Short mmCIF file of C-alpha atoms and ligand atoms in Angstrom, two decimals:
data_model
loop_
_atom_site.label_atom_id
_atom_site.label_comp_id
_atom_site.label_asym_id
_atom_site.label_seq_id
_atom_site.Cartn_x
_atom_site.Cartn_y
_atom_site.Cartn_z
CA MET A 1 141.30 114.63 97.73
CA LEU A 2 143.11 111.33 97.21
CA ALA A 3 139.99 109.53 98.43
CA LEU A 4 137.87 111.42 95.97
CA LEU A 5 140.16 110.74 93.01
CA GLY A 6 140.27 107.03 94.27
CA SER A 7 136.50 106.68 94.17
CA LEU A 8 136.29 108.59 90.92
CA ALA A 9 138.89 106.17 89.51
CA SER A 10 136.97 103.19 90.63
CA ALA A 11 133.56 104.66 89.51
CA LEU A 12 135.15 105.28 85.94
CA TRP A 13 136.54 101.64 86.25
CA VAL A 14 133.21 100.22 86.95
CA GLU A 15 131.72 102.23 84.22
CA PHE A 16 134.25 101.22 81.64
CA HIS A 17 133.79 97.58 82.79
CA LEU A 18 130.04 97.84 82.45
CA ARG A 19 130.26 99.34 79.09
CA SER A 20 132.68 96.81 77.58
CA LEU A 21 130.59 94.12 79.09
CA LEU A 22 127.59 95.48 77.44
CA LEU A 23 129.27 95.91 74.21
CA GLY A 24 130.52 92.29 74.25
CA VAL A 25 127.10 91.15 75.07
CA VAL A 26 125.50 93.11 72.15
CA VAL A 27 128.38 91.99 69.73
CA PHE A 28 127.90 88.41 70.78
CA LEU A 29 124.02 88.61 70.13
CA PHE A 30 124.44 90.17 66.85
CA PHE A 31 126.73 87.51 66.06
CA VAL A 32 124.40 84.71 67.08
CA ASP A 33 121.55 86.62 65.39
CA PHE A 34 123.63 86.90 62.19
CA ARG A 35 124.49 83.07 62.24
CA LYS A 36 120.87 82.07 62.82
CA ARG A 37 119.79 84.32 59.91
CA ARG A 38 122.43 83.07 57.54
CA ARG A 39 120.24 81.48 54.62
CA PRO A 40 121.46 79.47 51.61
CA LYS A 41 123.15 81.23 48.62
CA ASN A 42 120.02 80.86 46.47
CA TYR A 43 117.47 81.59 49.10
CA PRO A 44 114.45 83.54 47.79
CA PRO A 45 114.97 87.37 47.98
CA GLY A 46 112.97 89.59 50.23
CA PRO A 47 113.12 93.14 52.03
CA TRP A 48 116.05 94.12 54.17
CA SER A 49 115.26 93.03 57.87
CA LEU A 50 116.24 94.35 61.30
CA PRO A 51 118.36 92.34 63.49
CA PHE A 52 116.42 90.27 66.03
CA LEU A 53 113.03 91.75 64.89
CA GLY A 54 113.19 90.79 61.23
CA ASN A 55 110.51 92.39 59.06
CA PHE A 56 108.06 92.40 61.96
CA PHE A 57 107.64 96.15 62.10
CA VAL A 58 107.54 96.52 58.43
CA LEU A 59 104.41 94.19 58.36
CA GLY A 60 103.03 94.34 61.81
CA PHE A 61 100.74 97.18 61.02
CA GLU A 62 97.69 98.32 59.22
CA GLU A 63 97.71 98.05 55.44
CA SER A 64 100.52 95.38 55.57
CA HIS A 65 98.89 93.56 52.57
CA LEU A 66 99.64 96.62 50.41
CA VAL A 67 103.33 96.84 51.60
CA LEU A 68 103.62 93.15 50.97
CA GLN A 69 102.11 93.47 47.41
CA LYS A 70 104.91 95.96 46.61
CA PHE A 71 107.32 93.57 47.68
CA VAL A 72 105.98 90.79 45.62
CA LYS A 73 106.16 93.02 42.53
CA LYS A 74 109.69 93.96 43.44
CA TYR A 75 111.09 90.46 44.48
CA GLY A 76 108.93 88.04 42.58
CA ASN A 77 106.51 85.09 43.50
CA LEU A 78 108.72 83.58 45.98
CA LEU A 79 109.34 86.20 48.86
CA SER A 80 111.30 85.73 52.00
CA LEU A 81 110.17 87.30 55.17
CA GLU A 82 111.84 86.94 58.50
CA PHE A 83 110.05 87.31 61.91
CA GLY A 84 112.57 86.83 64.84
CA ASP A 85 113.73 83.29 64.56
CA LEU A 86 110.84 82.46 62.03
CA HIS A 87 111.81 82.28 58.47
CA ALA A 88 108.87 82.37 56.03
CA VAL A 89 108.58 82.21 52.47
CA THR A 90 105.22 83.40 50.70
CA VAL A 91 104.27 81.67 47.34
CA SER A 92 102.16 83.41 44.68
CA GLY A 93 100.93 82.41 41.39
CA LEU A 94 99.11 79.11 40.30
CA PRO A 95 102.15 77.47 38.77
CA LEU A 96 104.32 77.78 41.90
CA ILE A 97 101.42 77.08 44.32
CA LYS A 98 100.69 73.93 42.28
CA GLU A 99 104.43 73.12 42.46
CA VAL A 100 104.64 73.36 46.33
CA LEU A 101 101.20 71.88 47.24
CA ALA A 102 100.57 69.23 44.41
CA ASN A 103 103.70 68.28 42.57
CA GLN A 104 106.25 68.42 45.47
CA ASP A 105 103.59 67.68 48.04
CA GLN A 106 105.74 65.25 50.01
CA ASN A 107 108.29 68.08 50.74
CA PHE A 108 105.62 70.32 51.99
CA VAL A 109 103.13 68.22 53.81
CA ASN A 110 104.38 69.36 57.47
CA ARG A 111 102.82 72.08 59.61
CA PRO A 112 105.26 74.55 61.39
CA LYS A 113 105.37 74.44 65.12
CA THR A 114 104.15 77.80 66.29
CA PRO A 115 104.51 78.94 69.78
CA ILE A 116 100.71 79.44 70.21
CA ARG A 117 99.79 76.01 68.80
CA GLU A 118 102.37 74.38 70.48
CA ARG A 119 101.04 75.80 73.99
CA VAL A 120 97.47 75.13 73.26
CA PHE A 121 97.56 71.80 71.31
CA LYS A 122 101.20 70.76 72.15
CA ASN A 123 101.17 69.88 68.21
CA HIS A 124 98.42 67.32 68.74
CA GLY A 125 95.25 66.89 66.82
CA LEU A 126 94.33 66.83 63.16
CA ILE A 127 95.43 70.35 61.82
CA MET A 128 98.63 70.90 63.47
CA SER A 129 100.25 67.40 64.02
CA ASN A 130 102.93 66.05 61.86
CA GLY A 131 104.40 62.73 60.67
CA GLN A 132 103.23 59.31 61.98
CA GLU A 133 100.88 61.00 64.53
CA TRP A 134 99.22 63.09 61.69
CA LYS A 135 98.90 60.12 59.54
CA GLU A 136 97.20 58.09 62.14
CA GLN A 137 94.87 60.72 63.25
CA ARG A 138 93.75 61.75 60.08
CA ARG A 139 93.18 58.12 58.70
CA PHE A 140 91.28 57.54 61.86
CA ALA A 141 89.02 60.70 61.67
CA LEU A 142 88.32 60.12 57.95
CA THR A 143 87.21 56.57 58.52
CA THR A 144 85.23 57.43 61.50
CA LEU A 145 83.58 60.55 59.71
CA ARG A 146 82.68 58.10 56.86
CA ASN A 147 81.19 55.44 59.16
CA PHE A 148 78.95 58.22 60.59
CA GLY A 149 77.76 59.24 57.17
CA LEU A 150 80.35 61.56 55.42
CA GLY A 151 79.74 61.24 51.62
CA LYS A 152 76.51 59.13 52.50
CA LYS A 153 72.87 59.88 52.51
CA ARG A 154 72.68 60.02 56.24
CA LEU A 155 74.88 63.06 56.35
CA GLU A 156 72.80 64.73 53.70
CA GLU A 157 69.56 64.02 55.54
CA ARG A 158 71.11 65.46 58.86
CA ILE A 159 71.86 68.57 56.88
CA GLN A 160 68.39 68.80 55.59
CA GLU A 161 67.07 68.43 58.92
CA GLU A 162 69.17 71.09 60.37
CA ALA A 163 68.24 73.42 57.62
CA HIS A 164 64.70 73.00 58.58
CA HIS A 165 65.34 74.01 62.16
CA LEU A 166 67.45 77.06 60.89
CA ILE A 167 64.45 78.26 58.67
CA GLU A 168 61.95 77.87 61.63
CA ALA A 169 64.25 79.98 63.79
CA ILE A 170 64.42 82.60 61.03
CA GLU A 171 60.64 82.52 60.75
CA GLU A 172 60.32 83.11 64.28
CA GLU A 173 61.62 86.43 63.77
CA LYS A 174 58.49 87.31 61.71
CA GLY A 175 60.31 89.45 59.08
CA GLN A 176 61.96 91.83 61.48
CA PRO A 177 65.68 92.77 61.26
CA PHE A 178 67.91 90.32 63.40
CA ASP A 179 71.43 89.35 63.51
CA PRO A 180 71.70 85.78 61.89
CA HIS A 181 75.25 85.22 62.87
CA PHE A 182 75.09 82.76 65.83
CA LYS A 183 71.95 80.99 64.43
CA ILE A 184 73.87 80.17 61.33
CA ASN A 185 77.01 79.11 63.31
CA ASN A 186 74.79 77.07 65.64
CA ALA A 187 73.15 75.33 62.75
CA VAL A 188 76.45 74.80 60.85
CA SER A 189 78.07 73.40 63.99
CA ASN A 190 75.28 71.09 64.81
CA ILE A 191 76.27 69.07 61.75
CA ILE A 192 79.91 68.25 63.01
CA CYS A 193 78.53 68.14 66.74
CA SER A 194 76.04 65.42 65.74
CA ILE A 195 79.13 63.34 64.49
CA THR A 196 81.69 64.12 67.17
CA PHE A 197 79.30 64.52 70.38
CA GLY A 198 76.39 62.50 68.94
CA GLU A 199 73.95 65.51 69.61
CA ARG A 200 72.82 68.82 68.20
CA PHE A 201 72.21 72.00 70.34
CA GLU A 202 69.29 74.03 70.55
CA TYR A 203 69.77 77.62 69.40
CA GLN A 204 68.43 78.81 72.63
CA ASP A 205 70.99 76.78 74.40
CA GLY A 206 72.81 79.71 76.32
CA GLN A 207 75.91 77.47 77.20
CA PHE A 208 76.44 76.20 73.71
CA GLN A 209 75.91 79.92 72.31
CA GLU A 210 78.95 80.85 74.81
CA LEU A 211 81.04 78.25 73.08
CA LEU A 212 80.27 79.28 69.47
CA LYS A 213 81.26 82.91 70.66
CA LEU A 214 84.49 81.45 71.75
CA LEU A 215 85.17 79.72 68.53
CA ASP A 216 84.56 82.93 66.91
CA GLU A 217 86.52 84.91 69.25
CA VAL A 218 89.86 82.77 68.85
CA THR A 219 89.52 82.87 65.21
CA CYS A 220 89.74 86.84 65.59
CA LEU A 221 92.12 86.94 68.39
CA GLU A 222 94.75 84.78 66.52
CA THR A 223 95.05 87.54 63.95
CA THR A 224 95.81 90.28 66.45
CA LYS A 225 99.13 91.92 67.00
CA TRP A 226 99.21 90.52 70.39
CA CYS A 227 99.14 87.00 69.09
CA GLN A 228 101.41 87.67 66.31
CA LEU A 229 104.00 89.02 68.95
CA TYR A 230 103.54 86.08 71.06
CA ASP A 231 104.42 83.75 68.04
CA VAL A 232 107.63 85.69 67.44
CA PHE A 233 108.71 86.58 70.99
CA PRO A 234 106.98 84.06 73.21
CA TRP A 235 109.59 84.26 76.03
CA ILE A 236 108.73 87.82 76.54
CA MET A 237 104.93 87.95 75.84
CA LYS A 238 104.35 84.92 78.20
CA PHE A 239 104.82 87.40 81.03
CA LEU A 240 102.97 90.39 79.66
CA PRO A 241 99.26 90.99 79.75
CA GLY A 242 97.34 91.31 76.46
CA LEU A 243 94.97 89.62 74.05
CA HIS A 244 96.97 86.69 73.80
CA GLN A 245 96.45 85.78 77.32
CA LYS A 246 92.57 86.04 76.52
CA LEU A 247 93.26 83.66 73.47
CA PHE A 248 94.81 81.18 75.81
CA SER A 249 91.98 81.16 78.32
CA ASP A 250 89.45 80.98 75.55
CA TRP A 251 91.19 77.71 74.20
CA GLU A 252 91.23 76.37 77.70
CA LYS A 253 87.64 76.94 78.08
CA LEU A 254 86.99 75.13 74.78
CA LYS A 255 89.15 72.27 75.90
CA ILE A 256 87.42 71.91 79.07
CA PHE A 257 83.98 71.64 77.30
CA VAL A 258 85.33 68.85 74.98
CA SER A 259 86.85 67.04 78.03
CA ARG A 260 83.43 67.19 79.89
CA MET A 261 81.84 65.83 76.86
CA ILE A 262 84.42 63.02 76.92
CA GLU A 263 83.76 62.36 80.54
CA LYS A 264 79.98 62.17 79.93
CA HIS A 265 80.66 59.69 77.28
CA LYS A 266 82.76 57.50 79.35
CA ARG A 267 79.85 57.25 82.01
CA ASP A 268 77.42 55.30 79.60
CA TRP A 269 80.05 53.90 77.01
CA ASN A 270 79.14 50.52 75.33
CA PRO A 271 82.36 49.59 73.10
CA ASP A 272 80.12 47.41 70.96
CA GLU A 273 77.98 50.19 69.86
CA PRO A 274 79.79 53.51 69.18
CA ARG A 275 77.29 56.46 69.04
CA ASP A 276 79.78 59.01 67.57
CA PHE A 277 83.46 60.03 66.93
CA ILE A 278 84.16 60.18 70.69
CA ASP A 279 82.87 56.67 71.34
CA SER A 280 84.98 55.27 68.36
CA TYR A 281 88.01 57.09 69.68
CA LEU A 282 87.62 55.67 73.19
CA ARG A 283 87.42 52.24 71.46
CA GLU A 284 90.38 52.79 69.42
CA MET A 285 92.40 53.99 72.56
CA THR A 286 91.69 50.56 74.28
CA LYS A 287 93.37 48.98 71.40
CA HIS A 288 96.67 50.99 71.91
CA THR A 289 96.86 50.71 75.76
CA GLY A 290 100.28 50.28 77.02
CA ASN A 291 101.91 51.36 73.69
CA ALA A 292 103.95 54.43 74.50
CA THR A 293 104.53 55.43 70.97
CA SER A 294 100.88 55.25 69.85
CA SER A 295 99.13 58.55 69.18
CA PHE A 296 95.80 57.25 70.49
CA HIS A 297 95.77 58.99 73.80
CA GLU A 298 93.37 61.23 75.66
CA GLU A 299 95.28 64.45 74.80
CA ASN A 300 94.88 63.50 71.05
CA LEU A 301 91.17 62.73 71.65
CA VAL A 302 90.59 66.21 72.95
CA CYS A 303 92.72 67.92 70.39
CA SER A 304 91.22 66.01 67.29
CA THR A 305 87.63 66.69 68.48
CA LEU A 306 88.36 70.22 69.09
CA ASP A 307 89.99 70.54 65.55
CA LEU A 308 86.87 68.94 64.04
CA PHE A 309 84.53 71.06 66.23
CA PHE A 310 86.51 74.40 65.18
CA ALA A 311 87.25 73.68 61.66
CA GLY A 312 83.67 72.34 61.11
CA THR A 313 82.12 75.49 62.52
CA GLU A 314 83.94 78.43 61.76
CA THR A 315 84.74 77.88 57.82
CA THR A 316 81.26 77.02 56.72
CA SER A 317 79.47 79.71 58.88
CA THR A 318 81.61 82.33 57.79
CA THR A 319 81.29 81.44 54.05
CA LEU A 320 77.35 81.45 54.63
CA ARG A 321 77.55 84.85 56.01
CA TRP A 322 79.53 86.16 53.17
CA ALA A 323 76.82 84.56 50.95
CA LEU A 324 74.06 86.32 52.88
CA LEU A 325 75.96 89.72 52.51
CA TYR A 326 76.62 89.38 48.68
CA LEU A 327 73.02 88.28 47.80
CA ALA A 328 71.75 91.27 49.94
CA ILE A 329 73.94 93.69 48.11
CA TYR A 330 73.21 92.23 44.71
CA PRO A 331 69.25 91.77 44.68
CA GLU A 332 69.44 90.80 40.88
CA ILE A 333 71.51 87.88 41.58
CA GLN A 334 69.55 86.87 44.43
CA GLU A 335 66.44 86.73 42.30
CA LYS A 336 68.11 84.61 39.71
CA VAL A 337 69.09 82.12 42.31
CA GLN A 338 65.51 82.06 43.77
CA ALA A 339 64.31 81.56 40.25
CA GLU A 340 66.67 78.65 39.72
CA ILE A 341 65.56 77.24 43.23
CA ASP A 342 61.97 77.63 42.49
CA ARG A 343 62.26 75.82 38.99
CA VAL A 344 64.56 73.01 39.85
CA VAL A 345 63.67 72.22 43.62
CA GLY A 346 60.17 73.89 43.92
CA GLN A 347 58.54 74.83 47.11
CA SER A 348 57.46 71.26 48.35
CA ARG A 349 60.60 69.49 49.03
CA GLN A 350 64.21 70.12 50.35
CA PRO A 351 67.14 70.68 48.03
CA SER A 352 69.67 67.79 47.77
CA LEU A 353 73.21 67.19 46.55
CA ASN A 354 71.52 65.56 43.42
CA ASP A 355 70.14 68.95 42.44
CA ARG A 356 73.56 70.63 42.17
CA GLU A 357 74.25 69.52 38.57
CA HIS A 358 70.81 71.07 37.48
CA MET A 359 71.60 74.26 39.31
CA PRO A 360 74.66 75.92 37.49
CA TYR A 361 73.71 79.43 38.42
CA THR A 362 73.29 78.71 42.00
CA ASN A 363 76.55 76.63 41.96
CA ALA A 364 78.44 79.52 40.27
CA VAL A 365 77.08 81.88 42.89
CA ILE A 366 78.31 79.67 45.85
CA HIS A 367 81.80 79.33 44.05
CA GLU A 368 81.86 83.35 43.58
CA VAL A 369 81.11 83.75 47.31
CA GLN A 370 84.04 81.53 48.18
CA ARG A 371 86.45 83.37 45.85
CA MET A 372 85.50 86.80 47.13
CA GLY A 373 85.06 85.78 50.71
CA ASN A 374 88.52 84.10 50.57
CA ILE A 375 88.24 83.10 54.21
CA ILE A 376 91.73 81.63 54.52
CA PRO A 377 93.73 84.20 52.59
CA LEU A 378 97.17 82.67 53.15
CA ASN A 379 96.12 78.99 53.43
CA VAL A 380 97.15 77.01 56.56
CA PRO A 381 100.77 77.35 56.92
CA ARG A 382 103.08 74.47 55.82
CA GLU A 383 106.82 73.67 56.54
CA VAL A 384 109.58 72.55 54.34
CA MET A 385 110.44 68.99 55.45
CA PHE A 386 113.68 68.43 53.47
CA ASP A 387 115.92 70.88 51.93
CA THR A 388 114.18 71.42 48.56
CA THR A 389 114.59 73.60 45.20
CA VAL A 390 111.61 75.42 43.91
CA ALA A 391 111.84 77.62 40.71
CA GLY A 392 115.88 77.36 41.24
CA TYR A 393 115.57 78.81 44.72
CA GLN A 394 116.78 76.72 47.80
CA LEU A 395 114.29 76.25 50.49
CA PRO A 396 115.98 74.84 53.47
CA LYS A 397 114.24 72.35 55.79
CA GLY A 398 112.28 74.21 58.53
CA THR A 399 111.18 77.20 56.37
CA MET A 400 107.51 78.12 56.82
CA ILE A 401 105.64 78.27 53.56
CA LEU A 402 102.54 80.63 53.10
CA THR A 403 100.65 80.16 49.94
CA ASN A 404 98.81 83.26 48.82
CA LEU A 405 95.40 82.17 48.06
CA THR A 406 94.07 85.89 47.85
CA ALA A 407 96.68 86.74 44.94
CA LEU A 408 95.09 83.61 43.12
CA HIS A 409 91.60 84.54 43.72
CA ARG A 410 91.96 88.28 42.97
CA ASP A 411 94.58 87.57 39.90
CA PRO A 412 93.50 90.07 37.22
CA ALA A 413 95.08 87.59 34.67
CA GLU A 414 92.51 84.98 35.90
CA TRP A 415 89.31 86.85 36.48
CA ALA A 416 87.24 89.14 34.32
CA THR A 417 86.39 91.41 37.26
CA PRO A 418 88.77 90.27 40.05
CA GLU A 419 87.60 92.76 42.72
CA THR A 420 83.82 92.52 42.00
CA PHE A 421 81.44 89.81 42.86
CA ASN A 422 80.34 88.31 39.49
CA PRO A 423 78.94 84.78 39.19
CA GLU A 424 79.66 84.85 35.28
CA HIS A 425 83.31 83.81 36.47
CA PHE A 426 82.08 80.28 36.90
CA LEU A 427 79.74 80.12 33.93
CA GLU A 428 80.09 79.42 30.25
CA ASN A 429 77.02 79.34 28.05
CA GLY A 430 74.82 78.92 31.06
CA GLN A 431 76.78 75.90 32.24
CA PHE A 432 78.82 75.72 35.28
CA LYS A 433 82.68 76.00 34.52
CA LYS A 434 85.38 74.90 36.97
CA ARG A 435 88.29 77.36 37.45
CA GLU A 436 91.87 76.11 38.27
CA ALA A 437 92.61 79.58 39.97
CA PHE A 438 89.90 78.64 42.64
CA LEU A 439 91.49 76.97 45.63
CA PRO A 440 89.61 78.01 48.82
CA PHE A 441 90.13 74.40 50.11
CA SER A 442 93.72 74.45 49.01
CA ILE A 443 95.08 71.31 47.11
CA GLY A 444 97.11 68.26 47.74
CA LYS A 445 97.50 65.62 50.56
CA LYS A 446 96.00 67.85 53.36
CA THR A 447 92.90 69.05 51.70
CA GLU A 448 89.40 68.19 52.15
CA VAL A 449 88.27 64.64 51.58
CA GLN A 450 88.53 63.44 48.14
CA GLU A 451 86.47 60.51 47.00
CA GLU A 452 89.46 58.62 45.86
CA GLU A 453 90.97 58.90 49.44
CA LEU A 454 87.71 57.65 51.05
CA LYS A 455 87.57 54.52 48.78
CA LYS A 456 91.06 53.67 49.93
CA LEU A 457 90.06 53.65 53.54
CA PRO A 458 89.21 50.47 55.48
CA THR A 459 85.37 50.22 56.02
CA LYS A 460 86.10 49.44 59.71
CA LEU A 461 89.23 50.17 61.63
C1 HEM B 501 83.88 76.36 53.47
C2 HEM B 501 84.32 75.46 54.23
C3 HEM B 501 85.88 75.07 54.35
C4 HEM B 501 87.10 75.74 53.93
C5 HEM B 501 87.09 76.89 52.94
C6 HEM B 501 88.16 75.00 54.38
C7 HEM B 501 89.65 75.27 54.06
C8 HEM B 501 90.40 74.32 54.45
C9 HEM B 501 92.01 74.63 54.15
C10 HEM B 501 92.47 75.84 53.26
C11 HEM B 501 92.73 73.75 54.66
C12 HEM B 501 94.21 73.75 54.77
C13 HEM B 501 94.71 72.70 53.73
C14 HEM B 501 96.08 72.72 53.45
O1 HEM B 501 97.08 72.72 54.28
O2 HEM B 501 96.54 72.59 52.31
C15 HEM B 501 91.85 72.99 55.50
C16 HEM B 501 92.13 71.96 56.40
C17 HEM B 501 91.32 71.29 57.19
N1 HEM B 501 89.99 71.37 57.44
FE1 HEM B 501 88.87 72.53 56.26
N2 HEM B 501 87.61 73.86 55.26
C18 HEM B 501 86.25 73.96 55.25
C19 HEM B 501 85.41 73.14 55.95
C20 HEM B 501 85.89 72.13 56.81
C21 HEM B 501 84.90 71.20 57.53
C22 HEM B 501 83.38 71.39 57.50
C23 HEM B 501 85.68 70.46 58.30
C24 HEM B 501 85.20 69.58 59.24
C25 HEM B 501 84.86 68.37 59.13
C26 HEM B 501 87.07 70.78 58.00
C27 HEM B 501 88.19 70.20 58.62
C28 HEM B 501 89.49 70.26 58.29
C29 HEM B 501 90.67 69.58 58.85
C30 HEM B 501 90.51 68.63 60.00
C31 HEM B 501 91.80 70.30 58.17
C32 HEM B 501 93.38 69.73 58.52
C33 HEM B 501 93.59 68.72 57.48
C34 HEM B 501 95.05 68.28 57.65
O3 HEM B 501 95.99 68.97 57.99
O4 HEM B 501 95.40 66.91 57.43
N3 HEM B 501 87.09 71.86 57.13
N4 HEM B 501 90.45 73.32 55.41
C1 NAG B 502 99.06 88.18 48.76
O1 NAG B 502 98.34 88.68 47.59
C2 NAG B 502 97.49 89.92 47.83
C3 NAG B 502 96.98 90.19 46.37
O2 NAG B 502 97.97 90.44 45.45
C4 NAG B 502 98.50 90.98 48.45
O3 NAG B 502 97.72 92.11 48.70
C5 NAG B 502 99.10 90.54 49.74
O4 NAG B 502 100.03 91.49 50.09
C6 NAG B 502 99.84 89.18 49.45
N1 NAG B 502 100.29 88.63 50.66
C7 NAG B 502 101.64 88.05 50.83
C8 NAG B 502 101.82 87.56 52.14
O5 NAG B 502 102.31 87.80 49.74
C1 NAG B 503 102.64 51.09 68.78
O1 NAG B 503 102.15 52.17 68.07
C2 NAG B 503 103.07 52.52 67.01
C3 NAG B 503 102.46 53.85 66.21
O2 NAG B 503 101.16 53.85 66.19
C4 NAG B 503 102.91 51.41 65.95
O3 NAG B 503 103.61 51.66 64.81
C5 NAG B 503 103.41 49.92 66.72
O4 NAG B 503 103.07 48.91 65.83
C6 NAG B 503 102.43 49.89 67.91
N1 NAG B 503 103.05 48.63 68.71
C7 NAG B 503 102.41 47.70 69.13
C8 NAG B 503 103.11 46.66 69.87
O5 NAG B 503 101.11 47.60 68.89
#
């Protein structure tokens, strides 16, 4: 009896202790979470968020863009969202987007470190690097791209040549239905490949087709729930199976391809006659040997080359596939484009950049394809570099900034038929009309090459 009471008492005691211990831990975690989630007084408003999880489950599922649209209506053009430890603010509307990307550019030029990018690129390369490293890599890449023909006739000729190959490949299908997806990707990719690797790849090259599929796959995988979960809870997801693991193995395969290309270049490398981006980079590396703070090292060579290969392939290919789709859906628009091509270019020569100003209709169609295709809907994320004020709100250093290009491209106040493909958006009295609310390439310091930027670069590094 006594023994029984004794063991009961000790069991209760253990239970009590365990419970208070657990309670203590939970209270402590909430406290830590609360402190981490404390934001400045004037922080942009946002929906109520769960401890630890933030808004993940509000947004993590189907139709999340509609939920978000409601939030923007309710809270305004600066909307705060929490994902675990990650604080994000979405920016909507042309005035605020310009404020962030152009006027206050210097406060928003950094990229946030996300766990996936950190693991794959270790924050090296062109797209995700920051600070001195970004400046050095970007300057070098721009100069080298220019030396190999960017903004010059040589690149245009290369594009014309590749277009010729693509047309031949399409003719080989003899008018039968076929999926043009990877022929287009291959043609587009060959342009950047001829600069980075010094070669183009045949459309029948099975190994290269595999790589193009990997590029496509990583683009799709990064938007899956698995990868979003990895970016919020990397310490758990690391150990779990799922599509995020496929993403990592795909990136690894792509890096191995680039590394093999680099090894191949090293074997017959002549520092006095750089053939392409890799050769030039190898020469630049020799100038920095022994300098531990320089960003010109092998890891950055791999990451910058992979960034060019990726960004130079997926964006343009996806846009061209949207163009085919819209021209198929709207045969009357297709006919007008064809008529303009026949009139200005004719059938005996290839089109060139000089033709653009004489082809307002085709130009408008291309712009409308980009508006509707809207292939980078929330832009590439930025990060607040120093505590900043925008529209009266405090944005502390480290906040992730997502500029909503979709809201801009579909703004009913800006476009006559925001949800419908309509080249007239870019036309006025038959002339091409530029539109301010059209920012598929974003704006500011990080955007596509500007003429002025090219002029300021040294002709040789
Ligand atoms: C239809 C074609 C393209 C679109 C819509 C597009 C769009 C974009 C956007 C929205 C950004 C983010 C800019 C920002 O943070 O504000 C970007 C960055 C970038 N793009 Fe493109 N792009 C296209 C083609 C290309 C091509 C062909 C290349 C390859 C040479 C390329 C290389 C890059 C690089 C390296 C960056 C990072 C720049 C930096 O952070 O300094 N893009 N692009
Ligand atoms: C961006 O704008 C679109 C269109 O208004 C909306 O559907 C979407 O939810 C917005 N996304 C964010 C993150 O604000
Ligand atoms: C080493 O590299 C850093 C960063 O590129 C540069 O600022 C510095 O001048 C270099 N040092 C030498 C000795 O070249």
